[in-house]
Short mmCIF file of C-alpha atoms in Angstrom, two decimals:
data_model
loop_
_atom_site.label_atom_id
_atom_site.label_comp_id
_atom_site.label_asym_id
_atom_site.label_seq_id
_atom_site.Cartn_x
_atom_site.Cartn_y
_atom_site.Cartn_z
CA MET A 10 62.99 -175.93 -1.72
CA GLY A 11 60.61 -174.39 1.07
CA LYS A 12 60.51 -172.51 4.20
CA LEU A 13 58.94 -172.10 7.28
CA TYR A 14 58.05 -169.75 9.33
CA VAL A 15 57.32 -169.67 12.33
CA ILE A 16 55.87 -166.23 13.31
CA GLY A 17 54.47 -164.93 16.38
CA MET A 18 52.65 -161.58 15.43
CA GLY A 19 52.66 -159.97 18.65
CA PRO A 20 48.87 -158.82 20.10
CA GLY A 21 47.14 -158.45 17.16
CA ALA A 22 47.49 -154.92 15.95
CA LEU A 23 49.84 -154.76 12.78
CA GLU A 24 51.61 -152.58 14.62
CA HIS A 25 52.53 -154.10 16.83
CA MET A 26 54.22 -156.67 15.22
CA THR A 27 57.86 -156.51 14.40
CA LEU A 28 59.26 -155.87 11.27
CA LYS A 29 61.10 -159.23 10.42
CA ALA A 30 57.79 -160.94 11.67
CA THR A 31 56.53 -158.26 8.68
CA ARG A 32 58.52 -159.35 5.90
CA ALA A 33 58.53 -162.66 6.63
CA ILE A 34 54.51 -163.10 5.53
CA GLU A 35 54.86 -160.90 3.18
CA GLU A 36 57.77 -163.27 0.98
CA SER A 37 55.47 -166.35 1.96
CA GLU A 38 53.49 -168.09 -0.28
CA VAL A 39 51.20 -169.59 2.24
CA ILE A 40 49.76 -168.84 5.38
CA VAL A 41 48.30 -171.16 7.65
CA GLY A 42 46.22 -170.02 11.14
CA TYR A 43 43.35 -170.16 13.18
CA HIS A 44 41.02 -168.43 11.28
CA LYS A 45 40.52 -165.61 13.68
CA TYR A 46 44.29 -164.66 13.82
CA ILE A 47 44.53 -164.57 10.37
CA GLU A 48 41.73 -162.56 10.01
CA PHE A 49 44.80 -159.57 11.95
CA ILE A 50 46.93 -159.42 9.79
CA LYS A 51 44.05 -159.99 6.52
CA PRO A 52 46.44 -156.60 4.86
CA LEU A 53 49.50 -158.20 4.57
CA ILE A 54 48.29 -161.32 2.35
CA GLY A 55 46.64 -160.13 -0.83
CA GLY A 56 46.10 -162.70 -3.04
CA LYS A 57 48.88 -165.34 -0.61
CA LYS A 58 47.00 -168.75 -0.72
CA VAL A 59 45.13 -168.78 3.32
CA VAL A 60 44.86 -172.92 5.53
CA SER A 61 43.50 -171.30 7.51
CA THR A 62 41.61 -174.25 10.73
CA GLY A 63 39.58 -174.09 13.95
CA MET A 64 40.86 -174.27 17.00
CA LYS A 65 42.00 -177.42 18.49
CA ALA A 66 43.57 -178.19 15.03
CA GLU A 67 46.45 -177.54 16.25
CA GLU A 68 48.43 -180.91 15.07
CA GLU A 69 46.56 -181.26 11.94
CA ARG A 70 47.76 -177.28 11.40
CA CYS A 71 51.26 -177.83 12.17
CA LYS A 72 51.84 -180.74 9.96
CA GLU A 73 49.54 -179.07 6.76
CA ALA A 74 52.16 -176.67 7.20
CA LEU A 75 55.42 -178.47 7.28
CA ARG A 76 54.04 -180.40 4.44
CA LEU A 77 53.60 -177.37 2.75
CA SER A 78 57.10 -175.90 3.53
CA LYS A 79 58.98 -178.58 1.27
CA ASP A 80 58.44 -176.96 -1.76
CA ASN A 81 56.85 -173.34 -0.73
CA ILE A 82 58.04 -170.16 1.56
CA VAL A 83 55.17 -170.90 4.13
CA SER A 84 53.89 -168.80 7.23
CA ILE A 85 52.31 -170.31 9.69
CA VAL A 86 51.03 -167.72 12.09
CA SER A 87 50.10 -167.61 16.25
CA THR A 88 49.25 -164.35 18.54
CA GLY A 89 51.84 -162.91 21.01
CA ASP A 90 55.16 -165.40 21.14
CA SER A 91 55.27 -167.51 18.32
CA GLY A 92 57.51 -169.92 21.21
CA ILE A 93 55.06 -168.94 24.39
CA TYR A 94 51.99 -170.96 23.99
CA GLY A 95 52.31 -171.11 20.83
CA MET A 96 52.92 -172.91 17.25
CA ALA A 97 56.44 -173.36 17.61
CA GLY A 98 56.91 -176.34 19.76
CA LEU A 99 54.81 -178.35 17.71
CA ILE A 100 55.94 -177.27 14.96
CA LEU A 101 59.51 -178.36 16.42
CA GLU A 102 58.03 -181.96 17.08
CA LEU A 103 56.93 -183.37 14.41
CA ARG A 104 59.03 -181.28 12.13
CA LYS A 105 61.40 -184.08 9.85
CA ASN A 106 64.32 -182.37 7.73
CA GLU A 107 62.15 -179.02 6.56
CA GLU A 108 64.09 -176.25 7.27
CA VAL A 109 62.41 -174.08 10.16
CA GLU A 110 63.49 -170.49 11.23
CA ILE A 111 61.12 -169.41 14.59
CA ILE A 112 60.13 -165.66 14.38
CA PRO A 113 59.51 -164.34 17.96
CA GLY A 114 56.63 -161.83 19.16
CA VAL A 115 55.42 -159.04 21.93
CA THR A 116 53.68 -162.23 24.38
CA ALA A 117 50.70 -161.49 25.77
CA ALA A 118 51.99 -160.33 29.05
CA SER A 119 54.08 -158.04 27.31
CA ALA A 120 50.39 -156.11 26.17
CA ALA A 121 48.47 -156.33 28.79
CA GLY A 122 51.12 -154.68 31.31
CA SER A 123 51.93 -152.10 29.15
CA VAL A 124 48.01 -150.57 28.85
CA LEU A 125 47.76 -151.75 32.96
CA GLY A 126 51.28 -149.74 33.21
CA ALA A 127 53.98 -151.37 34.62
CA PRO A 128 52.96 -154.49 36.52
CA LEU A 129 55.91 -156.49 35.10
CA MET A 130 59.17 -155.18 36.47
CA HIS A 131 60.16 -157.14 38.75
CA ASP A 132 60.42 -161.38 38.93
CA ASN A 133 57.32 -162.57 36.87
CA CYS A 134 55.66 -165.69 35.86
CA ASN A 135 52.76 -166.71 32.60
CA ILE A 136 51.14 -169.66 33.63
CA SER A 137 47.87 -170.77 31.86
CA LEU A 138 44.69 -171.99 33.16
CA SER A 139 43.84 -174.57 30.63
CA ASP A 140 43.32 -178.03 31.72
CA LEU A 141 43.50 -179.51 28.06
CA MET A 142 46.60 -180.16 28.12
CA THR A 143 47.69 -180.19 32.05
CA PRO A 144 46.35 -181.54 34.48
CA TYR A 145 44.18 -178.90 37.01
CA GLU A 146 46.02 -180.28 40.31
CA LEU A 147 49.29 -179.06 38.45
CA ILE A 148 47.83 -175.56 37.77
CA LYS A 149 47.02 -174.86 40.79
CA LYS A 150 50.79 -176.53 42.80
CA ARG A 151 51.91 -173.76 39.99
CA VAL A 152 49.74 -170.31 41.16
CA ASP A 153 50.12 -171.64 45.10
CA SER A 154 53.78 -171.88 44.62
CA ALA A 155 54.45 -168.68 42.52
CA ALA A 156 52.00 -167.14 45.19
CA ALA A 157 54.24 -168.08 47.97
CA ALA A 158 57.31 -167.08 46.34
CA ASP A 159 55.64 -163.37 45.46
CA PHE A 160 56.28 -163.59 41.13
CA VAL A 161 54.18 -160.83 39.53
CA ILE A 162 51.58 -163.61 38.01
CA SER A 163 50.54 -163.36 34.53
CA LEU A 164 47.41 -165.81 34.06
CA TYR A 165 46.75 -167.03 30.09
CA ASN A 166 43.42 -168.08 29.37
CA PRO A 167 42.04 -167.09 32.09
CA LYS A 168 38.51 -168.79 31.28
CA SER A 169 36.55 -170.48 29.38
CA VAL A 170 32.70 -171.75 29.29
CA GLY A 171 34.20 -175.11 30.13
CA ARG A 172 36.08 -174.29 33.49
CA PRO A 173 34.04 -171.05 34.46
CA HIS A 174 35.13 -171.68 38.56
CA TYR A 175 39.24 -172.04 37.36
CA LEU A 176 39.76 -168.82 37.88
CA ARG A 177 38.20 -168.09 40.64
CA GLU A 178 39.64 -170.44 42.90
CA CYS A 179 42.88 -169.68 41.69
CA ILE A 180 42.41 -166.23 42.85
CA ASP A 181 41.41 -167.40 46.70
CA ILE A 182 44.67 -169.65 46.57
CA ILE A 183 46.39 -166.15 45.61
CA LYS A 184 44.79 -164.55 48.36
CA LYS A 185 46.46 -166.59 51.14
CA TYR A 186 49.90 -165.55 50.84
CA ARG A 187 49.19 -161.42 49.59
CA ASN A 188 47.31 -158.25 50.82
CA GLY A 189 43.52 -157.80 50.20
CA ASN A 190 44.21 -154.44 48.41
CA THR A 191 47.48 -155.94 45.92
CA PRO A 192 46.19 -154.53 42.50
CA VAL A 193 44.56 -157.21 39.59
CA GLY A 194 44.29 -156.15 35.85
CA VAL A 195 42.27 -157.74 33.17
CA VAL A 196 42.95 -156.34 29.75
CA LYS A 197 40.58 -158.06 27.08
CA ASN A 198 42.08 -157.88 23.61
CA ALA A 199 45.34 -156.13 24.62
CA LEU A 200 46.46 -153.43 21.67
CA ARG A 201 43.95 -155.02 19.26
CA ASP A 202 40.65 -153.76 18.15
CA GLY A 203 38.16 -154.10 21.28
CA GLN A 204 40.91 -153.49 24.11
CA GLU A 205 39.24 -152.97 27.86
CA ALA A 206 41.11 -152.94 30.76
CA THR A 207 39.63 -152.86 34.22
CA LEU A 208 41.68 -152.40 37.55
CA PHE A 209 41.19 -154.33 40.60
CA THR A 210 41.92 -155.44 44.22
CA LEU A 211 42.42 -158.98 45.74
CA ASP A 212 39.26 -157.97 47.63
CA THR A 213 37.51 -156.28 44.88
CA PHE A 214 37.66 -159.12 42.22
CA ASP A 215 35.05 -160.04 39.50
CA ASP A 216 35.89 -163.02 37.23
CA GLU A 217 31.74 -161.66 35.59
CA PHE A 218 33.54 -159.64 32.81
CA VAL A 219 36.77 -162.39 31.79
CA ASP A 220 37.03 -164.19 28.96
CA MET A 221 39.83 -166.61 26.99
CA PHE A 222 41.10 -163.16 25.17
CA CYS A 223 41.78 -161.50 28.48
CA ILE A 224 44.79 -161.85 30.48
CA VAL A 225 44.77 -161.22 34.03
CA ILE A 226 47.93 -159.91 36.19
CA ILE A 227 48.16 -160.24 40.12
CA GLY A 228 50.67 -158.15 41.72
CA ASN A 229 53.53 -158.82 44.08
CA SER A 230 53.82 -157.86 47.41
CA LYS A 231 54.82 -154.18 46.46
CA SER A 232 53.19 -153.39 43.67
CA TYR A 233 50.48 -150.30 44.21
CA ILE A 234 48.17 -148.17 41.86
CA LYS A 235 49.42 -145.40 41.21
CA GLU A 236 46.39 -142.66 38.86
CA GLY A 237 45.26 -145.34 37.37
CA LYS A 238 48.45 -147.35 36.19
CA PHE A 239 49.88 -150.52 37.71
CA ILE A 240 52.95 -150.89 39.15
CA THR A 241 56.00 -153.22 40.34
CA PRO A 242 58.79 -151.10 41.31
CA ARG A 243 62.08 -152.29 40.29
CA GLY A 244 63.25 -152.63 43.90
CA TYR A 245 65.10 -148.21 43.22
CA SER A 246 65.39 -146.47 46.60
CA LEU A 247 64.53 -143.10 44.97
CA LYS A 248 65.88 -139.70 45.69
CA GLU A 249 63.09 -137.75 46.82
CA GLU A 250 59.81 -138.51 47.80
CA LEU A 251 57.09 -139.20 45.73
CA MET B 12 53.16 -130.28 24.18
CA GLY B 13 55.62 -133.00 24.87
CA LYS B 14 55.29 -136.42 25.25
CA LEU B 15 57.73 -139.51 26.32
CA TYR B 16 56.95 -143.27 25.00
CA VAL B 17 59.33 -145.86 26.93
CA ILE B 18 60.09 -147.71 24.00
CA GLY B 19 60.87 -151.63 24.49
CA MET B 20 63.21 -152.44 21.68
CA GLY B 21 62.93 -155.66 21.67
CA PRO B 22 66.34 -157.64 20.91
CA GLY B 23 67.88 -155.32 19.54
CA ALA B 24 68.53 -155.85 15.79
CA LEU B 25 65.84 -153.07 13.90
CA GLU B 26 64.27 -155.97 12.78
CA HIS B 27 63.36 -157.55 15.96
CA MET B 28 61.72 -153.83 16.92
CA THR B 29 57.67 -153.05 16.50
CA LEU B 30 56.69 -151.46 13.89
CA LYS B 31 55.27 -149.00 16.29
CA ALA B 32 58.71 -148.74 18.57
CA THR B 33 60.30 -147.79 15.36
CA ARG B 34 57.96 -145.24 14.59
CA ALA B 35 57.80 -143.51 17.76
CA ILE B 36 61.70 -143.07 17.75
CA GLU B 37 61.27 -141.94 14.59
CA GLU B 38 58.66 -138.83 15.89
CA SER B 39 60.79 -137.97 18.12
CA GLU B 40 62.58 -135.02 18.75
CA VAL B 41 64.96 -136.27 21.83
CA ILE B 42 66.30 -139.58 22.06
CA VAL B 43 67.20 -140.83 26.16
CA GLY B 44 69.05 -144.65 26.84
CA TYR B 45 71.78 -146.05 28.10
CA HIS B 46 74.83 -145.50 25.78
CA LYS B 47 75.19 -149.14 24.26
CA TYR B 48 71.64 -149.63 23.80
CA ILE B 49 71.49 -146.22 21.75
CA GLU B 50 74.28 -147.93 19.03
CA PHE B 51 71.40 -150.18 18.44
CA ILE B 52 69.29 -147.66 16.53
CA LYS B 53 71.80 -145.46 15.45
CA PRO B 54 70.98 -145.66 11.80
CA LEU B 55 67.41 -144.78 13.14
CA ILE B 56 68.24 -141.55 14.66
CA GLY B 57 69.83 -139.34 12.21
CA GLY B 58 70.42 -135.72 14.08
CA LYS B 59 68.06 -135.71 16.76
CA LYS B 60 69.34 -134.44 20.10
CA VAL B 61 70.71 -138.01 22.27
CA VAL B 62 70.61 -138.01 26.25
CA SER B 63 72.83 -141.13 26.64
CA THR B 64 73.97 -141.96 30.38
CA GLY B 65 76.79 -144.94 31.95
CA MET B 66 74.62 -148.05 33.41
CA LYS B 67 73.34 -147.29 37.31
CA ALA B 68 72.30 -143.90 36.88
CA GLU B 69 68.52 -144.97 35.80
CA GLU B 70 66.64 -142.57 37.75
CA GLU B 71 68.70 -139.72 36.72
CA ARG B 72 67.94 -141.11 33.12
CA CYS B 73 64.01 -141.11 33.96
CA LYS B 74 63.74 -137.74 35.88
CA GLU B 75 65.76 -135.77 32.61
CA ALA B 76 63.82 -137.65 29.65
CA LEU B 77 60.27 -136.72 31.97
CA ARG B 78 61.89 -133.14 32.29
CA LEU B 79 62.48 -133.17 28.37
CA SER B 80 58.85 -134.18 28.06
CA LYS B 81 57.38 -131.19 28.73
CA ASP B 82 58.32 -129.81 25.66
CA ASN B 83 59.35 -132.18 23.53
CA ILE B 84 58.54 -135.79 22.39
CA VAL B 85 60.15 -137.86 23.71
CA SER B 86 61.66 -141.90 23.46
CA ILE B 87 63.40 -143.46 27.11
CA VAL B 88 64.48 -146.86 25.45
CA SER B 89 65.73 -149.99 26.56
CA THR B 90 66.53 -153.15 25.09
CA GLY B 91 63.96 -156.40 25.38
CA ASP B 92 60.43 -155.27 27.20
CA SER B 93 59.98 -151.44 28.33
CA GLY B 94 57.85 -153.21 30.87
CA ILE B 95 59.80 -156.21 32.18
CA TYR B 96 62.73 -155.65 33.90
CA GLY B 97 63.08 -151.65 31.54
CA MET B 98 62.39 -148.50 32.58
CA ALA B 99 58.10 -148.31 32.63
CA GLY B 100 58.10 -148.51 36.16
CA LEU B 101 60.29 -146.27 37.64
CA ILE B 102 59.09 -144.21 34.88
CA LEU B 103 55.38 -144.53 36.02
CA GLU B 104 56.86 -143.91 39.71
CA LEU B 105 58.34 -140.50 39.54
CA ARG B 106 55.70 -139.08 36.15
CA LYS B 107 54.30 -136.44 37.63
CA ASN B 108 51.19 -135.01 35.25
CA GLU B 109 53.78 -135.31 31.77
CA GLU B 110 51.74 -137.87 29.05
CA VAL B 111 53.55 -140.93 28.93
CA GLU B 112 52.94 -143.92 26.19
CA ILE B 113 55.19 -147.21 26.63
CA ILE B 114 55.39 -149.69 23.63
CA PRO B 115 55.98 -152.85 24.90
CA GLY B 116 58.83 -154.83 22.99
CA VAL B 117 60.47 -158.61 22.47
CA THR B 118 61.57 -159.75 26.06
CA ALA B 119 64.72 -161.15 26.18
CA ALA B 120 63.97 -164.61 27.20
CA SER B 121 61.15 -164.82 23.65
CA ALA B 122 64.14 -163.22 22.43
CA ALA B 123 66.57 -166.39 23.63
CA GLY B 124 63.91 -168.83 23.17
CA SER B 125 63.49 -168.75 19.37
CA VAL B 126 67.50 -169.18 18.80
CA LEU B 127 67.29 -172.46 21.20
CA GLY B 128 64.34 -173.56 19.38
CA ALA B 129 60.85 -173.40 21.58
CA PRO B 130 61.90 -173.36 25.30
CA LEU B 131 59.09 -171.58 26.32
CA MET B 132 56.19 -173.50 25.48
CA HIS B 133 54.75 -174.38 28.64
CA ASP B 134 54.49 -172.12 32.21
CA ASN B 135 57.62 -170.00 32.73
CA CYS B 136 58.85 -167.64 34.96
CA ASN B 137 61.61 -164.80 34.41
CA ILE B 138 63.52 -163.93 37.66
CA SER B 139 67.12 -161.53 37.61
CA LEU B 140 69.89 -162.79 39.57
CA SER B 141 70.49 -158.94 40.11
CA ASP B 142 70.61 -158.63 43.60
CA LEU B 143 71.60 -154.66 43.32
CA MET B 144 67.69 -154.05 44.50
CA THR B 145 66.72 -157.38 45.49
CA PRO B 146 68.44 -159.73 48.63
CA TYR B 147 69.70 -163.32 47.36
CA GLU B 148 67.69 -164.85 49.75
CA LEU B 149 64.79 -163.94 48.37
CA ILE B 150 66.25 -164.30 44.88
CA LYS B 151 67.01 -168.07 45.37
CA LYS B 152 63.72 -168.75 47.79
CA ARG B 153 62.17 -167.94 43.63
CA VAL B 154 64.53 -170.10 42.15
CA ASP B 155 63.27 -173.13 44.03
CA SER B 156 60.17 -172.41 43.99
CA ALA B 157 59.77 -172.20 40.18
CA ALA B 158 61.68 -175.82 39.95
CA ALA B 159 59.99 -177.39 42.55
CA ALA B 160 56.59 -176.56 41.22
CA ASP B 161 57.96 -177.33 36.64
CA PHE B 162 58.24 -174.63 36.12
CA VAL B 163 60.43 -173.50 32.96
CA ILE B 164 62.84 -171.05 34.80
CA SER B 165 64.79 -167.73 32.48
CA LEU B 166 66.89 -165.81 34.51
CA TYR B 167 68.32 -162.46 32.90
CA ASN B 168 71.11 -160.47 34.64
CA PRO B 169 72.78 -164.72 34.75
CA LYS B 170 76.00 -163.59 36.83
CA SER B 171 78.39 -161.07 36.95
CA VAL B 172 81.89 -159.90 38.67
CA GLY B 173 80.62 -158.66 41.70
CA ARG B 174 78.36 -161.69 42.09
CA PRO B 175 79.84 -164.72 40.46
CA HIS B 176 78.94 -168.03 42.25
CA TYR B 177 75.36 -166.82 42.35
CA LEU B 178 74.20 -168.81 38.87
CA ARG B 179 76.12 -172.14 39.85
CA GLU B 180 74.30 -171.45 43.47
CA CYS B 181 71.35 -171.31 41.58
CA ILE B 182 71.90 -174.52 39.43
CA ASP B 183 72.35 -176.30 42.20
CA ILE B 184 69.51 -175.48 43.76
CA ILE B 185 67.38 -176.77 40.26
CA LYS B 186 69.57 -179.67 40.25
CA LYS B 187 67.42 -180.39 43.22
CA TYR B 188 64.23 -181.15 41.88
CA ARG B 189 65.28 -182.40 37.79
CA ASN B 190 66.65 -184.72 36.32
CA GLY B 191 70.39 -184.38 35.50
CA ASN B 192 69.35 -184.41 31.39
CA THR B 193 67.41 -181.39 31.81
CA PRO B 194 68.22 -178.98 28.73
CA VAL B 195 69.77 -176.04 29.86
CA GLY B 196 70.00 -173.08 27.08
CA VAL B 197 72.67 -169.96 26.93
CA VAL B 198 72.39 -167.32 24.28
CA LYS B 199 74.57 -164.13 24.13
CA ASN B 200 73.38 -161.58 22.76
CA ALA B 201 70.24 -163.25 20.61
CA LEU B 202 69.40 -161.87 18.00
CA ARG B 203 71.56 -159.07 17.95
CA ASP B 204 75.74 -158.81 16.62
CA GLY B 205 76.86 -161.40 18.14
CA GLN B 206 74.46 -164.28 18.80
CA GLU B 207 75.56 -167.43 20.78
CA ALA B 208 74.10 -170.30 21.88
CA THR B 209 74.96 -173.21 23.86
CA LEU B 210 72.72 -175.91 25.05
CA PHE B 211 73.75 -178.10 28.24
CA THR B 212 71.48 -179.96 30.32
CA LEU B 213 71.86 -179.42 34.38
CA ASP B 214 74.36 -182.33 34.52
CA THR B 215 76.69 -180.46 31.90
CA PHE B 216 76.84 -177.04 32.66
CA ASP B 217 79.19 -174.37 32.57
CA ASP B 218 78.70 -171.66 33.35
CA GLU B 219 82.31 -170.54 31.58
CA PHE B 220 80.93 -168.92 28.78
CA VAL B 221 77.50 -166.85 31.01
CA ASP B 222 78.43 -163.16 31.84
CA MET B 223 76.07 -160.13 31.56
CA PHE B 224 74.73 -160.54 28.01
CA CYS B 225 72.87 -164.03 28.86
CA ILE B 226 69.90 -164.91 29.33
CA VAL B 227 70.24 -168.81 30.68
CA ILE B 228 67.75 -170.55 30.06
CA ILE B 229 66.16 -174.07 32.79
CA GLY B 230 63.78 -177.13 30.96
CA ASN B 231 61.09 -178.20 32.99
CA SER B 232 60.48 -182.52 33.74
CA LYS B 233 59.25 -182.84 30.13
CA SER B 234 61.48 -180.66 28.24
CA TYR B 235 63.78 -182.59 26.41
CA ILE B 236 66.29 -181.94 23.12
CA LYS B 237 66.10 -182.99 19.60
CA GLU B 238 67.90 -182.53 16.76
CA GLY B 239 70.07 -179.88 18.44
CA LYS B 240 66.81 -178.04 19.50
CA PHE B 241 65.17 -177.21 23.07
CA ILE B 242 62.06 -178.28 22.88
CA THR B 243 59.31 -178.70 25.91
CA PRO B 244 55.97 -179.89 24.99
CA ARG B 245 52.99 -178.23 25.20
CA GLY B 246 51.49 -181.35 25.76
CA TYR B 247 49.47 -182.94 22.72
CA SER B 248 49.02 -186.15 22.34
CA LEU B 249 51.09 -187.28 18.83
CA LYS B 250 48.66 -189.15 16.64
CA GLU B 251 51.65 -190.84 15.32
CA GLU B 252 55.33 -191.81 16.98
CA LEU B 253 57.86 -189.20 16.72
#
């Protein structure tokens, strides 16, 4: 009897993976994943069988993982949390009677937030700007609603070659509702090799630096920058002047 | 020279903590936190000095952690992600020149989501129903906007003795925009001792089971339940009938 672990490995560095995820990978006979992400966990893989595929092959990857899990202990891995834009949904949609366990991880917004300071301390939302499976009109509607209701907004998949203008357009939507001095943080490769972070405001924002390996976080109306850290106050009335 | 780690311990079970968080606690001379959460990490604490305080003493707790960190390695711990309704914001607001490192963890919505299935697979938001520091009118506005824009909604601090009707009222707001058969998942003590999970729909939802140790997740217009699992599809056009 086999089993399939659906693993969120967190941002990428092994130290930000949970012990449960680490143990499940060690226990597995087969590791399935996008080849770039498999690289991150190479030290844990040793001589295990690896089934790695390219991007946009998610359905095939999930079917293969489910097929292999009938007779093997298998881990299918993705970065961040397996349940937020990860593989958990597709696995459960395709599952027939295979045994599946979902193991959550640190999602990319949390990783990027920790690098920037504490931007996510109040009500917040995650929006993917990828229009591969979501109409751009719906994406823009969500950005507009989130800005109007003063959510902190984390943008996943903020920019790709095929849609270079979406991020700029979404920032313009947010500017309808927020001050120009609202902080905007960009983190590339948060908490893994190649990490870079830049702080802007809505007025100074420049999307040149942004690519698919970035998370972009836009503050709410109370967010501010203090000594290089992006802070959204939880709302405590502090007992002395800061 | 001391240092302050601001640690998100994840849902509570040690196996869902990251290696980085575990090592930081082990390295620390002093552990600061709400006494109930200190219990979760007891096996890691050994003979270390512990400064534990009750609820609603967040400011004092943070100031004490910062003060101690001038001469000691200190960890201030909270459940979930330290950056989402955790201690990271208050620490950075109060910080003068102390050395601070934020260590993210698995947030409660990710933990609860993994127990229920894959509810957070599309654009999603976190809203706290606690009105201690946020006007209830703003909370309701955010629930309304999130429902109108078809976000998956995770409710933190969904119910307490002092505000028994908020959850019911927020569910009623969401019902203006969603079908009655939209899944609603409730997880109490997700991924720690005492875990219990219940699946409802908007029509069958009963808040009796809900308390402060729960997360409530409401699906978007595409969410459904399959063999006891709450799934929000990412949007793949699958190549065979399921």
